[in-house]
XYZ file of C-alpha atoms in Angstrom:
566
model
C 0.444 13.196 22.800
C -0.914 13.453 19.300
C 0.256 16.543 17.254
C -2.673 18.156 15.319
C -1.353 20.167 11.919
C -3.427 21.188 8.557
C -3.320 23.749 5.899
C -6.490 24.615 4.613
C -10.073 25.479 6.271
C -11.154 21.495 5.366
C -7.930 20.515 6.842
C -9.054 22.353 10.018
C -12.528 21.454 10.274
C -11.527 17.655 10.194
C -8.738 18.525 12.682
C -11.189 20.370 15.372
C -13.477 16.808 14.878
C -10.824 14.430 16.017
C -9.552 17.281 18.751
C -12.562 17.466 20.099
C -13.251 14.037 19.988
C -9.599 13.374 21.878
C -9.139 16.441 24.078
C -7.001 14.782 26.546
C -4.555 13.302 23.856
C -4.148 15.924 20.928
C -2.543 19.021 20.748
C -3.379 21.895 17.969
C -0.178 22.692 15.996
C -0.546 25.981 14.057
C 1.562 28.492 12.058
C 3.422 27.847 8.929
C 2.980 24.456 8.245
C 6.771 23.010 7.897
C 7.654 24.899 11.427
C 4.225 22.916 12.777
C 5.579 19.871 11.633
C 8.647 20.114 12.824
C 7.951 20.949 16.352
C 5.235 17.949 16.701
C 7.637 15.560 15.649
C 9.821 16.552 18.237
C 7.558 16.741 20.836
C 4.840 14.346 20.399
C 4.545 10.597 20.200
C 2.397 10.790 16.700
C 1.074 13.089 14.201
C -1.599 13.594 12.208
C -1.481 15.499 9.261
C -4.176 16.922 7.010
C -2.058 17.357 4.424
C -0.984 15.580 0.751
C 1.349 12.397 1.441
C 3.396 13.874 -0.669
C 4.131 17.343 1.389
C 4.472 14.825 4.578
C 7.331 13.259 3.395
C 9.452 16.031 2.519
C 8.362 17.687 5.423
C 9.481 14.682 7.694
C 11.880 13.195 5.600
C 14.689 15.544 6.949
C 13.737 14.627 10.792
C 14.108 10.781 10.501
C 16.175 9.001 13.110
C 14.645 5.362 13.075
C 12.056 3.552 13.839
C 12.732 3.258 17.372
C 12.475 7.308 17.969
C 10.337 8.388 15.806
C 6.957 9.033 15.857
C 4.186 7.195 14.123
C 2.737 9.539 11.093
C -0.659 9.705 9.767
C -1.989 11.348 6.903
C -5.125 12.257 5.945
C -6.918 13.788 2.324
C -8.949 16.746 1.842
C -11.980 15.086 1.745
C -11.384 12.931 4.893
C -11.388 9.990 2.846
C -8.675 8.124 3.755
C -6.281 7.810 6.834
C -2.814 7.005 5.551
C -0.471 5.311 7.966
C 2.909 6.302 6.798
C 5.946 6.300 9.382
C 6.209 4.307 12.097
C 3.329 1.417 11.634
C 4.657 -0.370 14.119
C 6.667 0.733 16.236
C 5.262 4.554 16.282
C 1.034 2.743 16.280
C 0.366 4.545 13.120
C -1.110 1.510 11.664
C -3.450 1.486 14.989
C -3.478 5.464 14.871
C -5.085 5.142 11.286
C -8.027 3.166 12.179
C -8.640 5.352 14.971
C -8.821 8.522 13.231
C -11.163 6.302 10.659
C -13.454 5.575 13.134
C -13.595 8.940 14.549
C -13.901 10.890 11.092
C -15.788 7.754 8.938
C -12.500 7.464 7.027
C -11.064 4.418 5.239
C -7.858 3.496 6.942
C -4.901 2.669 4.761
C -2.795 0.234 5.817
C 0.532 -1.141 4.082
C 2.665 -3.014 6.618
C 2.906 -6.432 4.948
C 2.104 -8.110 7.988
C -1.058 -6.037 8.800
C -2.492 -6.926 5.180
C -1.992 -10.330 6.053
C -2.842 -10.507 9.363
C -0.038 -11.994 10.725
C 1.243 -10.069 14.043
C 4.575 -8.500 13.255
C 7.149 -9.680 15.378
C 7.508 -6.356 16.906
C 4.337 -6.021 17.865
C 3.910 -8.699 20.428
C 4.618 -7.136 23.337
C 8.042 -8.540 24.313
C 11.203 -7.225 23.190
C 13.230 -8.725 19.951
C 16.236 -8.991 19.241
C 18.144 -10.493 15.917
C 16.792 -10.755 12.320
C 13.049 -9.375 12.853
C 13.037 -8.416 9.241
C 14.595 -11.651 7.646
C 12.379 -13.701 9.961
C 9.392 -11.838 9.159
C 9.987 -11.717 5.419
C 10.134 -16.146 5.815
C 6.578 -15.892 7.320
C 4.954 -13.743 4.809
C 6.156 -15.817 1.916
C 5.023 -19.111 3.796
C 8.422 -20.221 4.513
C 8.293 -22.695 7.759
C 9.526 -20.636 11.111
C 9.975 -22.755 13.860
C 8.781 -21.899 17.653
C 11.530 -22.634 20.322
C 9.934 -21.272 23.304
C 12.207 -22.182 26.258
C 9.916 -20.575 28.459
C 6.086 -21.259 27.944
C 4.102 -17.399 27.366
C 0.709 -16.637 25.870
C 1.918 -14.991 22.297
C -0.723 -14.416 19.850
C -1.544 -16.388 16.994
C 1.319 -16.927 14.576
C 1.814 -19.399 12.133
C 4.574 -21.442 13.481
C 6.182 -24.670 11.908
C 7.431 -27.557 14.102
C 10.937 -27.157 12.785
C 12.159 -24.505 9.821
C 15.235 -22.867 8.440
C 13.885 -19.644 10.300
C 13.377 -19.673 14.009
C 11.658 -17.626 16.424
C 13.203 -18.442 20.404
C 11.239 -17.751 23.572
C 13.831 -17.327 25.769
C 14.871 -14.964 29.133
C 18.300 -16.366 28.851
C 21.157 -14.156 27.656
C 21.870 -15.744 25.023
C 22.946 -14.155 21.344
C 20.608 -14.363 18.132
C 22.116 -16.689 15.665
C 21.501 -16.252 12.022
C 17.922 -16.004 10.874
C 16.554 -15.931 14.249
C 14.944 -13.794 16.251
C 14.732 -14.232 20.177
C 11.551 -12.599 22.284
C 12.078 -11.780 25.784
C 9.439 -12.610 28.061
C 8.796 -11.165 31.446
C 9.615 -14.050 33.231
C 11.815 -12.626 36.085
C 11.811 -11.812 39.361
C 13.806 -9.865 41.274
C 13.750 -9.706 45.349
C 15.879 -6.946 46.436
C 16.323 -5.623 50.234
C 18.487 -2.676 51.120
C 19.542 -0.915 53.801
C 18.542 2.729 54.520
C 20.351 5.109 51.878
C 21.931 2.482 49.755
C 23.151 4.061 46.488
C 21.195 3.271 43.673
C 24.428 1.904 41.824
C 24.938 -0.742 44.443
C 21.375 -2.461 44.065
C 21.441 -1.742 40.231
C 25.288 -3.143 40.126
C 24.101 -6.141 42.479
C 21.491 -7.354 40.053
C 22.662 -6.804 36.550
C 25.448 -8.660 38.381
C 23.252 -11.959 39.678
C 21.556 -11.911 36.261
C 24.858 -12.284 34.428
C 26.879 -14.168 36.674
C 23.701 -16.685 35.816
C 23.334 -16.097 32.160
C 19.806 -14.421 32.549
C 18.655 -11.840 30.396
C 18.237 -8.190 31.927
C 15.430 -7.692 29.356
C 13.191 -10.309 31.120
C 12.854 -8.627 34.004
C 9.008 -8.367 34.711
C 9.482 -6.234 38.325
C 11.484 -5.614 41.157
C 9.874 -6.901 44.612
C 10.993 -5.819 48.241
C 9.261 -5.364 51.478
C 6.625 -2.066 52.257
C 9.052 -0.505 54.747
C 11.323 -0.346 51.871
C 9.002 0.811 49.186
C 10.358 4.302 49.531
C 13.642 3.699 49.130
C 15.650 6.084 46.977
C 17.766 3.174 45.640
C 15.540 0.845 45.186
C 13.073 2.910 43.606
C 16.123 4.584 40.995
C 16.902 0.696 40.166
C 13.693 0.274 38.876
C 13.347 3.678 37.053
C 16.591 2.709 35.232
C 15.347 -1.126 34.402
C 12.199 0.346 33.376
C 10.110 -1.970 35.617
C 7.674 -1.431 38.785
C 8.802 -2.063 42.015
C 6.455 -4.061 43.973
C 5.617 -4.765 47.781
C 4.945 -7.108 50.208
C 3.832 -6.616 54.056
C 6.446 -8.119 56.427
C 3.605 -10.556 57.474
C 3.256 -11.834 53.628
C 6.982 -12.198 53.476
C 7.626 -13.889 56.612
C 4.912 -16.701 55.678
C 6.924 -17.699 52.629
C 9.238 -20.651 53.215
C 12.829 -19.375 52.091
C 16.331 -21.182 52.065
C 18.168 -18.730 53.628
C 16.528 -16.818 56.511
C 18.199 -14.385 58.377
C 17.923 -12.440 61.919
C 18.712 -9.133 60.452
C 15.702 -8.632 58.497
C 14.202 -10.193 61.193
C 14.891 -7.526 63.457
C 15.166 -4.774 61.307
C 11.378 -5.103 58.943
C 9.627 -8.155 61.002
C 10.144 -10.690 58.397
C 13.545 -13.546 57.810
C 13.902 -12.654 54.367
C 12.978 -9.979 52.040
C 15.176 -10.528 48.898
C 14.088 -14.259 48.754
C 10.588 -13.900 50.340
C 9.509 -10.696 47.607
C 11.113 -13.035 44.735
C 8.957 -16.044 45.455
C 6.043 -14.461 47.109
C 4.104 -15.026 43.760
C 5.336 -18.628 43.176
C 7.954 -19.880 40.810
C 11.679 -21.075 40.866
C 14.307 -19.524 42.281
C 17.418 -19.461 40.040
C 19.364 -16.970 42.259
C 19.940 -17.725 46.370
C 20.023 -14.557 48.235
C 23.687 -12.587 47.231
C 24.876 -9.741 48.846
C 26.594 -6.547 46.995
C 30.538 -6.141 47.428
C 31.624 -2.638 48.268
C 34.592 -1.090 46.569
C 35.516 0.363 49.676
C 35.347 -2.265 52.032
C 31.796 -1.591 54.056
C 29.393 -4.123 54.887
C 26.830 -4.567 51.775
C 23.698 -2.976 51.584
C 21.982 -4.743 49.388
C 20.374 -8.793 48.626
C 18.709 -9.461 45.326
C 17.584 -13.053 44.603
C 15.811 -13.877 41.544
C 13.113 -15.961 40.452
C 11.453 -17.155 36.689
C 7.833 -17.191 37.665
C 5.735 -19.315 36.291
C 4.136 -18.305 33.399
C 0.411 -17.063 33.414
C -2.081 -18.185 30.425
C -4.244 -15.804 29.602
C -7.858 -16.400 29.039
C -10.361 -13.584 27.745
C -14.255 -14.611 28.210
C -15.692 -12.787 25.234
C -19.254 -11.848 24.431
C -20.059 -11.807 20.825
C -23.159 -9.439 21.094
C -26.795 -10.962 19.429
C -24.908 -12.069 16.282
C -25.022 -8.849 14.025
C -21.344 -8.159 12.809
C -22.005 -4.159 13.633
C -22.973 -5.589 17.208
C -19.935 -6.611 17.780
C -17.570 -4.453 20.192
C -13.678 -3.134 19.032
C -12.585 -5.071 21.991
C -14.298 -8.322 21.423
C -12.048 -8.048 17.697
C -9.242 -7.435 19.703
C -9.387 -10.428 21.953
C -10.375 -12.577 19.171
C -7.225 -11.709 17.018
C -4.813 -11.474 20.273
C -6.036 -15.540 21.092
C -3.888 -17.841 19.844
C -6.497 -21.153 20.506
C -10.273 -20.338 20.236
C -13.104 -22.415 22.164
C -16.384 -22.001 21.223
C -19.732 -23.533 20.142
C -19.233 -24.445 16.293
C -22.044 -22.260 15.226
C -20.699 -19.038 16.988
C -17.552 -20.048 15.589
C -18.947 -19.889 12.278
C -19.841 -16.589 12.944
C -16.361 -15.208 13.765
C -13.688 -17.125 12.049
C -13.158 -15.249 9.522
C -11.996 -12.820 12.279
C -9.038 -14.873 13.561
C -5.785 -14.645 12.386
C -3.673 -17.326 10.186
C -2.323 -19.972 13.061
C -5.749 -19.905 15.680
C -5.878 -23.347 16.827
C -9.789 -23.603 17.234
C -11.681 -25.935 19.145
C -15.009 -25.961 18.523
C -17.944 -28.649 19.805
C -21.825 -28.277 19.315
C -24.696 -27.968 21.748
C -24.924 -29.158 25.269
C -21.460 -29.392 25.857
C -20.981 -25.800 27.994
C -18.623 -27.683 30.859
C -16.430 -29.448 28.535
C -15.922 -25.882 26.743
C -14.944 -24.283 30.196
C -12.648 -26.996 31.119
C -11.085 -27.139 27.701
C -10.932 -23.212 27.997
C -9.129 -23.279 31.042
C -6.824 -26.215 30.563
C -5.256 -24.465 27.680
C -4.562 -21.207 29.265
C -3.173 -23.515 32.194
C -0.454 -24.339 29.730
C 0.251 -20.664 29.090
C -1.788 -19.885 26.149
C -3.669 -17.033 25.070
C -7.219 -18.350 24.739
C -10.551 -16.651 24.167
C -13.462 -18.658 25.276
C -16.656 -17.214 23.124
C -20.489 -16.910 23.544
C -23.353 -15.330 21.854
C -24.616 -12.141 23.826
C -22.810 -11.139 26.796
C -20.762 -14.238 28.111
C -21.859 -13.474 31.269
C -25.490 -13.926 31.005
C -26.558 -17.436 30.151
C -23.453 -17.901 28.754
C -19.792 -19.332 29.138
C -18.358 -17.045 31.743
C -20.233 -18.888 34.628
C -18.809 -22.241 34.355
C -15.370 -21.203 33.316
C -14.961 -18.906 36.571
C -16.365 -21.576 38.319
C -13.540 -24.042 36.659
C -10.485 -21.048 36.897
C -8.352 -20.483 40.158
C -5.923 -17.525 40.458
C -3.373 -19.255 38.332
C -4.532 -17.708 34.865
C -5.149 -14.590 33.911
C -9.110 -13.949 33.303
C -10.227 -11.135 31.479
C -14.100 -10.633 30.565
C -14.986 -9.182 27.085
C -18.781 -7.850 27.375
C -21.483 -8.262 24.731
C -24.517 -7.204 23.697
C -27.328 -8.909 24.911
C -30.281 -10.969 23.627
C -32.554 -8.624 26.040
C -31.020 -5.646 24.726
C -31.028 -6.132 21.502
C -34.860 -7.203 21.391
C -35.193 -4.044 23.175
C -33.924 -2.221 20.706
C -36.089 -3.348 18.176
C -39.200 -3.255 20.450
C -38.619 0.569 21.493
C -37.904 1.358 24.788
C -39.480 -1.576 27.116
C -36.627 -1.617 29.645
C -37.282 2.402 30.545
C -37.734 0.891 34.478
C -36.207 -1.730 36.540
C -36.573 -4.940 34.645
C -35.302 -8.391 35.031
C -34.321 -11.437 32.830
C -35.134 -15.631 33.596
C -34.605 -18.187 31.729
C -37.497 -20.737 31.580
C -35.483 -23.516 30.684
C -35.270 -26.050 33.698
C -32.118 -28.067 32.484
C -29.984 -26.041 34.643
C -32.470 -24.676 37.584
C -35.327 -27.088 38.668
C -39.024 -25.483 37.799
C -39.932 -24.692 41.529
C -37.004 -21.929 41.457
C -38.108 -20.457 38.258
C -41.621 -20.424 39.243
C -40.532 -18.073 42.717
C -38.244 -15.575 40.662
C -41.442 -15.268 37.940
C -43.909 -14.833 40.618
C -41.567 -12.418 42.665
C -41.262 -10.714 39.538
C -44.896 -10.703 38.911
C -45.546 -9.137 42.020
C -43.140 -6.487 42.118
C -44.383 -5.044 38.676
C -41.282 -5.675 37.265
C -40.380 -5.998 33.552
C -39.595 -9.436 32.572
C -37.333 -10.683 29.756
C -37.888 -14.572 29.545
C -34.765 -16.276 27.606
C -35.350 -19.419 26.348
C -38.968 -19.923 26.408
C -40.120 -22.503 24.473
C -38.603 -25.370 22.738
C -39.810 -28.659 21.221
C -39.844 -30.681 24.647
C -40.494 -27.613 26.790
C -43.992 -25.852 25.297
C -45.966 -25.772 29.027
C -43.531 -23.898 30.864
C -44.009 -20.033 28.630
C -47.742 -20.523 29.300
C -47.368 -20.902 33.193
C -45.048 -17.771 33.219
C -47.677 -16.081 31.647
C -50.448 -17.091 33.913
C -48.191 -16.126 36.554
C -47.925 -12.893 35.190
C -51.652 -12.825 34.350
C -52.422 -12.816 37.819
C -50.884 -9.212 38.812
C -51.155 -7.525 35.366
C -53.977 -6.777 32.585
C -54.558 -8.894 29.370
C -53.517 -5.479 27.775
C -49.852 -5.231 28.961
C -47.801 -4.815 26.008
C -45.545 -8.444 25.201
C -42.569 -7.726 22.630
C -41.940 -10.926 20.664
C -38.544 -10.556 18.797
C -36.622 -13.770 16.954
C -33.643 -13.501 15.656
C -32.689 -10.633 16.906
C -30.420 -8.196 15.196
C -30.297 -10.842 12.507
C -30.992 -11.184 8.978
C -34.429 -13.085 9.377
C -35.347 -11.231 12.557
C -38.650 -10.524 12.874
C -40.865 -9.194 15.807
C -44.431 -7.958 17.006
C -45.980 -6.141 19.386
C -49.389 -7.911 21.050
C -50.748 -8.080 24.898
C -50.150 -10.446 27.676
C -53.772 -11.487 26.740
C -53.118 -11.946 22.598
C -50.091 -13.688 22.913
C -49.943 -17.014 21.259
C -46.808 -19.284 22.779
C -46.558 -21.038 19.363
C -44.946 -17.715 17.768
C -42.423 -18.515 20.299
C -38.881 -20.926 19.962
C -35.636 -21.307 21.569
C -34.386 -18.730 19.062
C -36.910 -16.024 20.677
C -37.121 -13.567 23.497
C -39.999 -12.408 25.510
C -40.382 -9.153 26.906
C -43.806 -8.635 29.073
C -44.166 -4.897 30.172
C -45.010 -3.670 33.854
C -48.188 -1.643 34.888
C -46.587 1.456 33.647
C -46.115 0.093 30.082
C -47.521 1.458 26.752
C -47.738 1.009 23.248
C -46.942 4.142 21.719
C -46.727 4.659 17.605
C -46.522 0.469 17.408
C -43.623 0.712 19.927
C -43.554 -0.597 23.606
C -42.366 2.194 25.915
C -42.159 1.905 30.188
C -41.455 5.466 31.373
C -38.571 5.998 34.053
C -41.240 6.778 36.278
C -44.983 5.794 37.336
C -46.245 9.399 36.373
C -48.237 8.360 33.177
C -49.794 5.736 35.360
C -51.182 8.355 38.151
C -51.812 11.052 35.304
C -54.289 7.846 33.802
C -55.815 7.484 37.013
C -56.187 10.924 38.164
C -58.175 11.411 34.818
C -60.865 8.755 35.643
């Protein structure tokens, strides 16, 4: 929750924008302001304050416990300005908090966490948890200092600028292990654990049992990713309360899953008792990986048979590959999450001239891989091969990466190994849309005239059923040097089912600097206004030109009206 406090009518008026704009996750905080301030800091995850900086800190200076507890603090002017991210940057997300409220009120976020202005991710801010000299390694990296990368276990971190060997060291490791001096060690989720238990089994027996495994083989309790047991169990009070206290999920299996998963020790007991040979084993491995830790049983203080297994496995790790769609290439066209995915990839594939568009987007240490036209396949299979390897990639393309783009043949190249996340754009149709006026007001469609990819005879069907359904067509790449008869055959296609006076929309460059566009008729329109870098949008029956502007309606009302008048 997000603690709302202000002072003065301004103060209130900016606070009742971003409360109304965040019902769900703010709460109002009124009364004397030091008694507001005190109770939101106690009770909510982050503030923000309309208020001086100045009052804010000796209003919250008395409540500071560290930057583990406390909550993240934003401030913002008067005016509405500026949003000031002043406690708890990281670890509270006032550094994210800021921008947010920015966006929200059309304020400039300040941000002064050294490796924010940078744009270096702090090492607390990656998603795993540290241990050892965060600051002293992080200090080495902002002055340039080589820190090496010793990642024991390979995980898709984002971008940082990492030396092959330094006096500094970052290590990757889920083994428990001590930080030596001027290192820092991340914990990945790498770790398994398969636990069965027998009905009632206390919740200090399975948590004793596996902290126990894990030490006994120098494993770190921190890289613990989930526990995993059978469904019949998924309700069990001690299994669940071992994963409350670990602070991980506790995930099932069906007996059937379990049982098909080849195990070294089997068993007739969970046999019998859930329909499957194993269950610790069998939940640790039922994703793939190694096992490190053979089924074990829990010893009883008191002399009763145990009622619990754990076994534990390091999974392998998952690369993480995000499929993002730049939008039509204006920078405002381009969505908060596409930025995100861009600065959370730590290797970039791309086409060089989208590349171009966005690098100065990526943060210090991107490894990009860029390769010019025609080479779509070899970017997917690039794409994919690194996030095989465990890295965080983002594979880019102009639009939405799912329409003509890159997301086809890098699906087509992924299996469920990898992680695949898509990133959606603005399109070339929707942007030339925009700037026509409303031509997409009705069921429309988009085809690509270029036959490189889909012989002629299948365009020619999808135009003609098009054409005959009084559908709105978008044609993507329409004309290019060595393909000028193929927009002219669309049109007669079209011709055939709609008047020389349905409105065309011709836009180039859309959303670009040297965009340009008209509005003419299916009968006017002259194919040599057309190139690759163009997109053609032919209106149905319905269509008008209204004010310059090509409008369909959501409905064929102006149509009958029209008729009904003759």
């Amino acid at each position: 929750m997000i603690g709302l406090i202000s002072a003065t009518a301004a103060g209130a008026a900016a606070r009742d924008r971003l409360a109304a704009a965040w019902p769900d996750r703010t709460r109002v905080y009124d009364g004397p302001v030091a008694d507001a301030v005190r109770r939101a800091f106690a009770e909510c995850e982050q503030l923000v304050c309309f208020l001086a900086t100045g009052a804010v800190v000796r209003l919250v200076a008395p409540l500071l416990a560290g930057k583990t507890t406390d909550p993240g603090v934003v401030c913002v002017d008067e005016a509405g300005r500026y949003a000031v991210a002043l406690l708890g940057g990281h670890g509270g997300g006032a550094n994210d908090l800021a921008r947010a409220v920015g966006e929200v009120l059309g304020a400039e976020p300040v941000v002064t966490t050294a490796t924010d202005a940078v744009g270096i991710p702090g090492l607390d801010t990656l998603g795993l948890p540290v241990e050892g000299d965060v600051a002293g390694v992080t200090r080495a990296l902002l002055d340039g200092e080589p820190v090496a990368l010793a990642a024991e276990v390979p995980w898709p971190l984002p971008p940082v600028p990492f030396a092959a060997e330094g006096a500094h060291t970052v290590r990757l490791t889920d083994r428990a292990v001590q930080a030596g001096e001027r290192e820092v060690l991340l914990r990945p989720p790498s770790l398994v654990v398969g636990v069965g238990a027998s009905r009632g089994a206390p919740v200090e027996e399975v948590l004793g049992l596996v902290e126990g495994a894990l030490r006994d083989a120098g494993l770190s309790v921190r890289s613990v990713a989930e526990l995993a047991t059978v469904d019949a169990k998924a309700g069990e009070p001690g299994l669940v309360g071992a994963a409350e206290r670990l602070g991980v999920p506790l995930v099932t299996y069906s007996a059937g899953e379990l049982a098909a998963i080849e195990v070294p020790n089997p068993s007739d007991a969970p046999l019998a008792a859930v329909g499957t040979p194993s269950v610790a084993e069998a939940a640790a491995l039922a994703r793939g990986g190694e096992l490190l830790v053979p089924k074990r049983k829990s010893e009883r203080a008191d002399g009763q048979p145990a009622m619990a297994t754990c076994a534990v496995v390091r999974r392998p790790a998952r690369g993480r590959l995000a499929v993002v769609g730049l939008g039509p290439g204006a920078r405002d066209l381009l969505t908060p999450r596409a930025r995100a995915e861009l600065r959370r990839a730590s290797v970039l594939v791309g086409l060089d001239q989208y590349v171009d568009q966005i690098r100065d987007l990526l943060r210090p240490g991107t490894r990009i891989l860029e390769s010019g036209l025609g080479a779509e396949e070899e970017r997917a299979r690039t794409a994919v091969a690194e996030a095989r390897k465990g890295q965080a990639v983002a594979l880019i393309g102009s639009g939405d990466a799912g329409v003509y783009a890159m997301a086809s043949p890098a699906l087509a190249e992924a299996s469920d190994d990898i992680d695949v996340i898509g990133v959606p754009g603005v399109t070339a149709a929707l942007a030339a849309a925009a700037v026509l006026g409303a031509p997409l007001g009705h069921d429309h469609v988009s085809i690509s005239l270029s036959d490189l990819h889909t012989p002629w005879e299948v365009i020619e069907r999808r135009v003609r059923a098009a054409a005959e359904a009084d559908i709105v067509v978008t044609f993507y790449n329409p004309r290019s040097r060595g393909r000028d008869w193929q927009l002219p055959k669309a049109l007669g296609i079209l011709a055939e089912h709609r008047a020389p006076t349905t409105p065309v929309g011709v836009v180039r460059q859309a959303s670009r600097p040297d965009e340009s566009s008209r509005v003419t008729t299916l009968g006017e329109l002259d194919p040599a206004w057309v190139d690759m870098m163009t997109v053609v949008t032919v209106g149905n029956t319905a269509t008008r030109t209204i004010a310059g502007r090509m409008v369909t309606p959501r409905g064929y009302r102006w149509q009958t009206t029209a008729q009904e008048a003759r």
